[in-house]
């Protein structure tokens, strides 16, 4: 059974996220000094992963799949968020399991581990099993927009573009420099209607533009 694609793009202002990320990096360095553990790399991706998982709680249809006969929807309790990675062995999509129960620090640790295993060609079958939604970080190769392909039996995928500083108008029509990150969504239209998918994306964007509200739930 083939997915019936629908897609759209949006973007979010990343200025608040950049500020919070810098503060979190300092906090992680402090934790590492106290515990003697290595400091995980803290990109924007752990925040994006957590924002998607938090939004899924309001829109569980995004974390579902369709049955083999196409007659029923299967809702998944775990948010197993996959990350498309470009490795020396080609494209792989391992996932971080149970994101809904993990902090941003835990997500950052697991993401770093998966990236290292991918570079060393040491990812195992369990790293790829039971994914429920995928993120493709096209920004690392300099791209802004894409039409990402859904990984069955998942029903949604997002491509995250590169950070750009662009002019935007403020409330008094003044020109401001804003850091913008684009997001390109694809979804299975048999299961998710366009309005629901846009509302889900809006919630993800709200969390990323107000990361304090997301961190308060941890």
PDB file of C-alpha atoms in Angstrom:
ATOM      1  CA  UNK A   1       0.000   0.000   0.000  1.00  0.00           C
ATOM      2  CA  UNK A   2       1.553   3.304  -1.082  1.00  0.00           C
ATOM      3  CA  UNK A   3       1.338   6.530   0.860  1.00  0.00           C
ATOM      4  CA  UNK A   4      -0.582   9.429  -0.623  1.00  0.00           C
ATOM      5  CA  UNK A   5       1.770  12.335  -0.054  1.00  0.00           C
ATOM      6  CA  UNK A   6       0.939  15.820   1.096  1.00  0.00           C
ATOM      7  CA  UNK A   7       3.652  18.328   1.858  1.00  0.00           C
ATOM      8  CA  UNK A   8       4.255  21.904   2.954  1.00  0.00           C
ATOM      9  CA  UNK A   9       6.985  24.108   4.346  1.00  0.00           C
ATOM     10  CA  UNK A  10       7.276  26.560   7.215  1.00  0.00           C
ATOM     11  CA  UNK A  11      10.032  28.245   9.203  1.00  0.00           C
ATOM     12  CA  UNK A  12      10.733  29.374  12.738  1.00  0.00           C
ATOM     13  CA  UNK A  13      12.709  32.167  14.354  1.00  0.00           C
ATOM     14  CA  UNK A  14      15.614  30.544  16.174  1.00  0.00           C
ATOM     15  CA  UNK A  15      16.922  33.493  18.207  1.00  0.00           C
ATOM     16  CA  UNK A  16      15.497  32.283  21.538  1.00  0.00           C
ATOM     17  CA  UNK A  17      16.616  28.743  20.784  1.00  0.00           C
ATOM     18  CA  UNK A  18      20.166  29.936  20.083  1.00  0.00           C
ATOM     19  CA  UNK A  19      20.245  31.744  23.437  1.00  0.00           C
ATOM     20  CA  UNK A  20      18.922  28.746  25.383  1.00  0.00           C
ATOM     21  CA  UNK A  21      21.282  26.387  23.576  1.00  0.00           C
ATOM     22  CA  UNK A  22      24.315  28.459  24.626  1.00  0.00           C
ATOM     23  CA  UNK A  23      23.157  28.415  28.249  1.00  0.00           C
ATOM     24  CA  UNK A  24      22.546  24.663  28.091  1.00  0.00           C
ATOM     25  CA  UNK A  25      26.027  24.106  26.656  1.00  0.00           C
ATOM     26  CA  UNK A  26      27.539  25.878  29.657  1.00  0.00           C
ATOM     27  CA  UNK A  27      25.362  23.789  31.993  1.00  0.00           C
ATOM     28  CA  UNK A  28      26.417  20.553  30.271  1.00  0.00           C
ATOM     29  CA  UNK A  29      30.071  21.488  30.600  1.00  0.00           C
ATOM     30  CA  UNK A  30      29.512  22.004  34.332  1.00  0.00           C
ATOM     31  CA  UNK A  31      27.829  18.603  34.644  1.00  0.00           C
ATOM     32  CA  UNK A  32      30.723  16.972  32.794  1.00  0.00           C
ATOM     33  CA  UNK A  33      33.275  18.564  35.134  1.00  0.00           C
ATOM     34  CA  UNK A  34      31.379  17.297  38.182  1.00  0.00           C
ATOM     35  CA  UNK A  35      30.772  13.780  36.877  1.00  0.00           C
ATOM     36  CA  UNK A  36      33.882  13.235  34.766  1.00  0.00           C
ATOM     37  CA  UNK A  37      31.699  12.229  31.815  1.00  0.00           C
ATOM     38  CA  UNK A  38      32.319  13.611  28.310  1.00  0.00           C
ATOM     39  CA  UNK A  39      30.269  16.611  27.228  1.00  0.00           C
ATOM     40  CA  UNK A  40      27.807  15.665  24.475  1.00  0.00           C
ATOM     41  CA  UNK A  41      27.635  17.764  21.341  1.00  0.00           C
ATOM     42  CA  UNK A  42      24.619  20.053  21.675  1.00  0.00           C
ATOM     43  CA  UNK A  43      23.306  21.041  18.268  1.00  0.00           C
ATOM     44  CA  UNK A  44      19.795  22.336  17.603  1.00  0.00           C
ATOM     45  CA  UNK A  45      18.670  18.794  16.804  1.00  0.00           C
ATOM     46  CA  UNK A  46      18.002  17.549  20.385  1.00  0.00           C
ATOM     47  CA  UNK A  47      15.698  20.546  20.904  1.00  0.00           C
ATOM     48  CA  UNK A  48      13.908  19.864  17.609  1.00  0.00           C
ATOM     49  CA  UNK A  49      13.528  16.185  18.506  1.00  0.00           C
ATOM     50  CA  UNK A  50      12.063  17.080  21.915  1.00  0.00           C
ATOM     51  CA  UNK A  51       9.734  19.714  20.439  1.00  0.00           C
ATOM     52  CA  UNK A  52       8.354  17.172  17.962  1.00  0.00           C
ATOM     53  CA  UNK A  53       7.824  14.621  20.725  1.00  0.00           C
ATOM     54  CA  UNK A  54       6.102  17.198  22.934  1.00  0.00           C
ATOM     55  CA  UNK A  55       3.784  18.215  20.069  1.00  0.00           C
ATOM     56  CA  UNK A  56       2.956  14.561  19.355  1.00  0.00           C
ATOM     57  CA  UNK A  57       1.226  14.420  22.759  1.00  0.00           C
ATOM     58  CA  UNK A  58      -1.391  16.792  21.334  1.00  0.00           C
ATOM     59  CA  UNK A  59      -1.415  15.213  17.859  1.00  0.00           C
ATOM     60  CA  UNK A  60      -0.874  11.436  18.354  1.00  0.00           C
ATOM     61  CA  UNK A  61      -2.017  10.734  14.783  1.00  0.00           C
ATOM     62  CA  UNK A  62       1.409  11.936  13.613  1.00  0.00           C
ATOM     63  CA  UNK A  63       2.997   9.083  15.580  1.00  0.00           C
ATOM     64  CA  UNK A  64       0.861   6.340  14.048  1.00  0.00           C
ATOM     65  CA  UNK A  65       0.947   3.916  11.138  1.00  0.00           C
ATOM     66  CA  UNK A  66      -1.588   2.249   8.880  1.00  0.00           C
ATOM     67  CA  UNK A  67      -2.278  -1.474   9.092  1.00  0.00           C
ATOM     68  CA  UNK A  68      -1.085  -3.816   6.340  1.00  0.00           C
ATOM     69  CA  UNK A  69      -4.605  -4.106   4.930  1.00  0.00           C
ATOM     70  CA  UNK A  70      -5.066  -0.347   5.047  1.00  0.00           C
ATOM     71  CA  UNK A  71      -8.238  -0.567   7.132  1.00  0.00           C
ATOM     72  CA  UNK A  72      -7.071   0.660  10.529  1.00  0.00           C
ATOM     73  CA  UNK A  73      -4.741   3.131  12.202  1.00  0.00           C
ATOM     74  CA  UNK A  74      -2.176   1.900  14.731  1.00  0.00           C
ATOM     75  CA  UNK A  75      -1.225   4.475  17.373  1.00  0.00           C
ATOM     76  CA  UNK A  76       2.271   4.155  18.839  1.00  0.00           C
ATOM     77  CA  UNK A  77       2.830   4.873  22.528  1.00  0.00           C
ATOM     78  CA  UNK A  78       6.570   5.416  22.173  1.00  0.00           C
ATOM     79  CA  UNK A  79       8.034   8.332  20.245  1.00  0.00           C
ATOM     80  CA  UNK A  80      10.941   6.651  18.439  1.00  0.00           C
ATOM     81  CA  UNK A  81      12.337   9.551  16.446  1.00  0.00           C
ATOM     82  CA  UNK A  82      14.608   8.595  13.552  1.00  0.00           C
ATOM     83  CA  UNK A  83      17.509  10.665  12.254  1.00  0.00           C
ATOM     84  CA  UNK A  84      18.558  10.293   8.637  1.00  0.00           C
ATOM     85  CA  UNK A  85      22.373  10.226   8.650  1.00  0.00           C
ATOM     86  CA  UNK A  86      24.860  10.490   5.812  1.00  0.00           C
ATOM     87  CA  UNK A  87      27.593   7.980   6.714  1.00  0.00           C
ATOM     88  CA  UNK A  88      30.559   6.518   4.810  1.00  0.00           C
ATOM     89  CA  UNK A  89      28.320   3.485   4.172  1.00  0.00           C
ATOM     90  CA  UNK A  90      25.464   5.614   2.769  1.00  0.00           C
ATOM     91  CA  UNK A  91      22.171   6.876   4.181  1.00  0.00           C
ATOM     92  CA  UNK A  92      21.024   5.240   7.427  1.00  0.00           C
ATOM     93  CA  UNK A  93      18.090   6.071   9.708  1.00  0.00           C
ATOM     94  CA  UNK A  94      18.641   4.958  13.309  1.00  0.00           C
ATOM     95  CA  UNK A  95      16.199   6.199  15.921  1.00  0.00           C
ATOM     96  CA  UNK A  96      16.185   7.411  19.495  1.00  0.00           C
ATOM     97  CA  UNK A  97      13.605   5.363  21.359  1.00  0.00           C
ATOM     98  CA  UNK A  98      11.166   6.674  23.941  1.00  0.00           C
ATOM     99  CA  UNK A  99      11.954  10.337  23.357  1.00  0.00           C
ATOM    100  CA  UNK A 100       8.817  11.315  25.299  1.00  0.00           C
ATOM    101  CA  UNK A 101      10.532  10.091  28.487  1.00  0.00           C
ATOM    102  CA  UNK A 102      13.954  11.661  27.887  1.00  0.00           C
ATOM    103  CA  UNK A 103      15.525  15.013  28.667  1.00  0.00           C
ATOM    104  CA  UNK A 104      17.297  17.100  26.075  1.00  0.00           C
ATOM    105  CA  UNK A 105      20.610  16.092  27.682  1.00  0.00           C
ATOM    106  CA  UNK A 106      19.746  12.395  27.315  1.00  0.00           C
ATOM    107  CA  UNK A 107      18.659  12.945  23.702  1.00  0.00           C
ATOM    108  CA  UNK A 108      21.929  14.789  22.983  1.00  0.00           C
ATOM    109  CA  UNK A 109      23.927  11.914  24.482  1.00  0.00           C
ATOM    110  CA  UNK A 110      22.124   9.278  22.416  1.00  0.00           C
ATOM    111  CA  UNK A 111      22.335  11.340  19.249  1.00  0.00           C
ATOM    112  CA  UNK A 112      26.100  11.718  19.688  1.00  0.00           C
ATOM    113  CA  UNK A 113      26.435   7.970  20.267  1.00  0.00           C
ATOM    114  CA  UNK A 114      24.412   7.110  17.158  1.00  0.00           C
ATOM    115  CA  UNK A 115      26.438   9.502  15.031  1.00  0.00           C
ATOM    116  CA  UNK A 116      29.703   7.957  16.226  1.00  0.00           C
ATOM    117  CA  UNK A 117      28.430   4.424  15.631  1.00  0.00           C
ATOM    118  CA  UNK A 118      27.319   5.461  12.153  1.00  0.00           C
ATOM    119  CA  UNK A 119      30.751   6.832  11.305  1.00  0.00           C
ATOM    120  CA  UNK A 120      32.330   3.563  12.466  1.00  0.00           C
ATOM    121  CA  UNK A 121      29.762   1.344  10.688  1.00  0.00           C
ATOM    122  CA  UNK A 122      28.806  -0.165  14.047  1.00  0.00           C
ATOM    123  CA  UNK A 123      25.065   0.480  14.103  1.00  0.00           C
ATOM    124  CA  UNK A 124      23.070  -2.645  14.958  1.00  0.00           C
ATOM    125  CA  UNK A 125      19.590  -3.790  13.791  1.00  0.00           C
ATOM    126  CA  UNK A 126      17.946  -2.623  17.014  1.00  0.00           C
ATOM    127  CA  UNK A 127      19.077   0.933  16.262  1.00  0.00           C
ATOM    128  CA  UNK A 128      16.798   0.930  13.191  1.00  0.00           C
ATOM    129  CA  UNK A 129      13.740  -0.914  14.503  1.00  0.00           C
ATOM    130  CA  UNK A 130      10.325   0.514  15.416  1.00  0.00           C
ATOM    131  CA  UNK A 131      10.830   4.083  14.214  1.00  0.00           C
ATOM    132  CA  UNK A 132       7.703   6.257  14.355  1.00  0.00           C
ATOM    133  CA  UNK A 133       8.753   9.572  12.719  1.00  0.00           C
ATOM    134  CA  UNK A 134      11.902  10.696  10.914  1.00  0.00           C
ATOM    135  CA  UNK A 135      13.943  13.904  10.769  1.00  0.00           C
ATOM    136  CA  UNK A 136      16.288  14.627   7.862  1.00  0.00           C
ATOM    137  CA  UNK A 137      18.847  17.320   8.643  1.00  0.00           C
ATOM    138  CA  UNK A 138      19.399  18.754   5.166  1.00  0.00           C
ATOM    139  CA  UNK A 139      20.896  21.894   6.689  1.00  0.00           C
ATOM    140  CA  UNK A 140      24.213  20.125   7.300  1.00  0.00           C
ATOM    141  CA  UNK A 141      24.726  19.882   3.538  1.00  0.00           C
ATOM    142  CA  UNK A 142      23.679  23.493   2.950  1.00  0.00           C
ATOM    143  CA  UNK A 143      20.096  23.016   1.792  1.00  0.00           C
ATOM    144  CA  UNK A 144      17.008  24.982   2.792  1.00  0.00           C
ATOM    145  CA  UNK A 145      13.974  23.088   1.471  1.00  0.00           C
ATOM    146  CA  UNK A 146      13.167  19.548   0.351  1.00  0.00           C
ATOM    147  CA  UNK A 147      10.347  17.130  -0.387  1.00  0.00           C
ATOM    148  CA  UNK A 148      11.310  14.391   2.102  1.00  0.00           C
ATOM    149  CA  UNK A 149      10.232  10.812   1.448  1.00  0.00           C
ATOM    150  CA  UNK A 150       8.315   9.027   4.197  1.00  0.00           C
ATOM    151  CA  UNK A 151       9.871   5.858   5.635  1.00  0.00           C
ATOM    152  CA  UNK A 152       7.031   3.274   5.781  1.00  0.00           C
ATOM    153  CA  UNK A 153       5.224   2.367   7.958  1.00  0.00           C
ATOM    154  CA  UNK A 154       5.712   5.862   9.378  1.00  0.00           C
ATOM    155  CA  UNK A 155       3.261   8.555   8.298  1.00  0.00           C
ATOM    156  CA  UNK A 156       5.319  11.756   8.616  1.00  0.00           C
ATOM    157  CA  UNK A 157       8.817  13.110   8.054  1.00  0.00           C
ATOM    158  CA  UNK A 158      10.424  16.532   8.320  1.00  0.00           C
ATOM    159  CA  UNK A 159      13.512  17.953   6.608  1.00  0.00           C
ATOM    160  CA  UNK A 160      15.250  20.659   8.644  1.00  0.00           C
ATOM    161  CA  UNK A 161      17.102  23.271   6.592  1.00  0.00           C
ATOM    162  CA  UNK A 162      20.148  25.374   7.377  1.00  0.00           C
ATOM    163  CA  UNK A 163      20.148  28.350   9.713  1.00  0.00           C
ATOM    164  CA  UNK A 164      20.112  31.719   7.942  1.00  0.00           C
ATOM    165  CA  UNK A 165      20.133  35.289   9.188  1.00  0.00           C
ATOM    166  CA  UNK A 166      17.546  37.231   7.194  1.00  0.00           C
ATOM    167  CA  UNK A 167      15.757  40.611   7.411  1.00  0.00           C
ATOM    168  CA  UNK A 168      12.305  40.713   8.993  1.00  0.00           C
ATOM    169  CA  UNK A 169       9.965  43.563   9.854  1.00  0.00           C
ATOM    170  CA  UNK A 170       9.376  44.307  13.540  1.00  0.00           C
ATOM    171  CA  UNK A 171       6.180  45.527  15.179  1.00  0.00           C
ATOM    172  CA  UNK A 172       7.003  49.143  14.260  1.00  0.00           C
ATOM    173  CA  UNK A 173       7.981  48.266  10.692  1.00  0.00           C
ATOM    174  CA  UNK A 174      11.663  48.440  11.571  1.00  0.00           C
ATOM    175  CA  UNK A 175      13.968  45.964   9.821  1.00  0.00           C
ATOM    176  CA  UNK A 176      15.420  43.340  12.174  1.00  0.00           C
ATOM    177  CA  UNK A 177      18.006  40.616  11.616  1.00  0.00           C
ATOM    178  CA  UNK A 178      16.442  37.275  12.522  1.00  0.00           C
ATOM    179  CA  UNK A 179      17.867  33.760  12.602  1.00  0.00           C
ATOM    180  CA  UNK A 180      15.530  31.512  10.620  1.00  0.00           C
ATOM    181  CA  UNK A 181      15.410  27.713  10.219  1.00  0.00           C
ATOM    182  CA  UNK A 182      13.103  26.231   7.533  1.00  0.00           C
ATOM    183  CA  UNK A 183      11.190  22.972   7.913  1.00  0.00           C
ATOM    184  CA  UNK A 184       9.738  20.848   5.077  1.00  0.00           C
ATOM    185  CA  UNK A 185       7.042  18.340   6.053  1.00  0.00           C
ATOM    186  CA  UNK A 186       5.658  15.321   4.209  1.00  0.00           C
ATOM    187  CA  UNK A 187       2.757  13.253   5.537  1.00  0.00           C
ATOM    188  CA  UNK A 188       0.557  10.352   4.491  1.00  0.00           C
ATOM    189  CA  UNK A 189      -2.691  12.029   3.477  1.00  0.00           C
ATOM    190  CA  UNK A 190      -4.646   8.797   3.929  1.00  0.00           C
ATOM    191  CA  UNK A 191      -4.197   9.207   7.675  1.00  0.00           C
ATOM    192  CA  UNK A 192      -3.392  12.863   8.366  1.00  0.00           C
ATOM    193  CA  UNK A 193      -5.414  15.702   6.896  1.00  0.00           C
ATOM    194  CA  UNK A 194      -3.614  18.876   5.895  1.00  0.00           C
ATOM    195  CA  UNK A 195      -5.132  21.078   8.595  1.00  0.00           C
ATOM    196  CA  UNK A 196      -4.071  18.695  11.389  1.00  0.00           C
ATOM    197  CA  UNK A 197      -0.547  18.496  10.010  1.00  0.00           C
ATOM    198  CA  UNK A 198      -0.248  22.281   9.849  1.00  0.00           C
ATOM    199  CA  UNK A 199      -1.543  22.601  13.420  1.00  0.00           C
ATOM    200  CA  UNK A 200       1.035  20.034  14.537  1.00  0.00           C
ATOM    201  CA  UNK A 201       3.791  21.986  12.771  1.00  0.00           C
ATOM    202  CA  UNK A 202       2.551  25.207  14.371  1.00  0.00           C
ATOM    203  CA  UNK A 203       2.865  23.612  17.811  1.00  0.00           C
ATOM    204  CA  UNK A 204       6.404  22.411  17.048  1.00  0.00           C
ATOM    205  CA  UNK A 205       7.312  25.936  15.940  1.00  0.00           C
ATOM    206  CA  UNK A 206       5.713  27.478  19.038  1.00  0.00           C
ATOM    207  CA  UNK A 207       7.841  25.270  21.271  1.00  0.00           C
ATOM    208  CA  UNK A 208      11.040  26.027  19.363  1.00  0.00           C
ATOM    209  CA  UNK A 209      10.378  29.764  19.452  1.00  0.00           C
ATOM    210  CA  UNK A 210       9.593  29.579  23.186  1.00  0.00           C
ATOM    211  CA  UNK A 211      11.973  26.822  24.347  1.00  0.00           C
ATOM    212  CA  UNK A 212      11.535  27.717  28.021  1.00  0.00           C
ATOM    213  CA  UNK A 213       7.961  26.405  27.857  1.00  0.00           C
ATOM    214  CA  UNK A 214       9.282  23.111  26.504  1.00  0.00           C
ATOM    215  CA  UNK A 215      12.014  22.849  29.143  1.00  0.00           C
ATOM    216  CA  UNK A 216       9.455  23.427  31.886  1.00  0.00           C
ATOM    217  CA  UNK A 217       7.847  20.070  30.989  1.00  0.00           C
ATOM    218  CA  UNK A 218      11.089  18.121  31.560  1.00  0.00           C
TER     219      UNK A 218
END
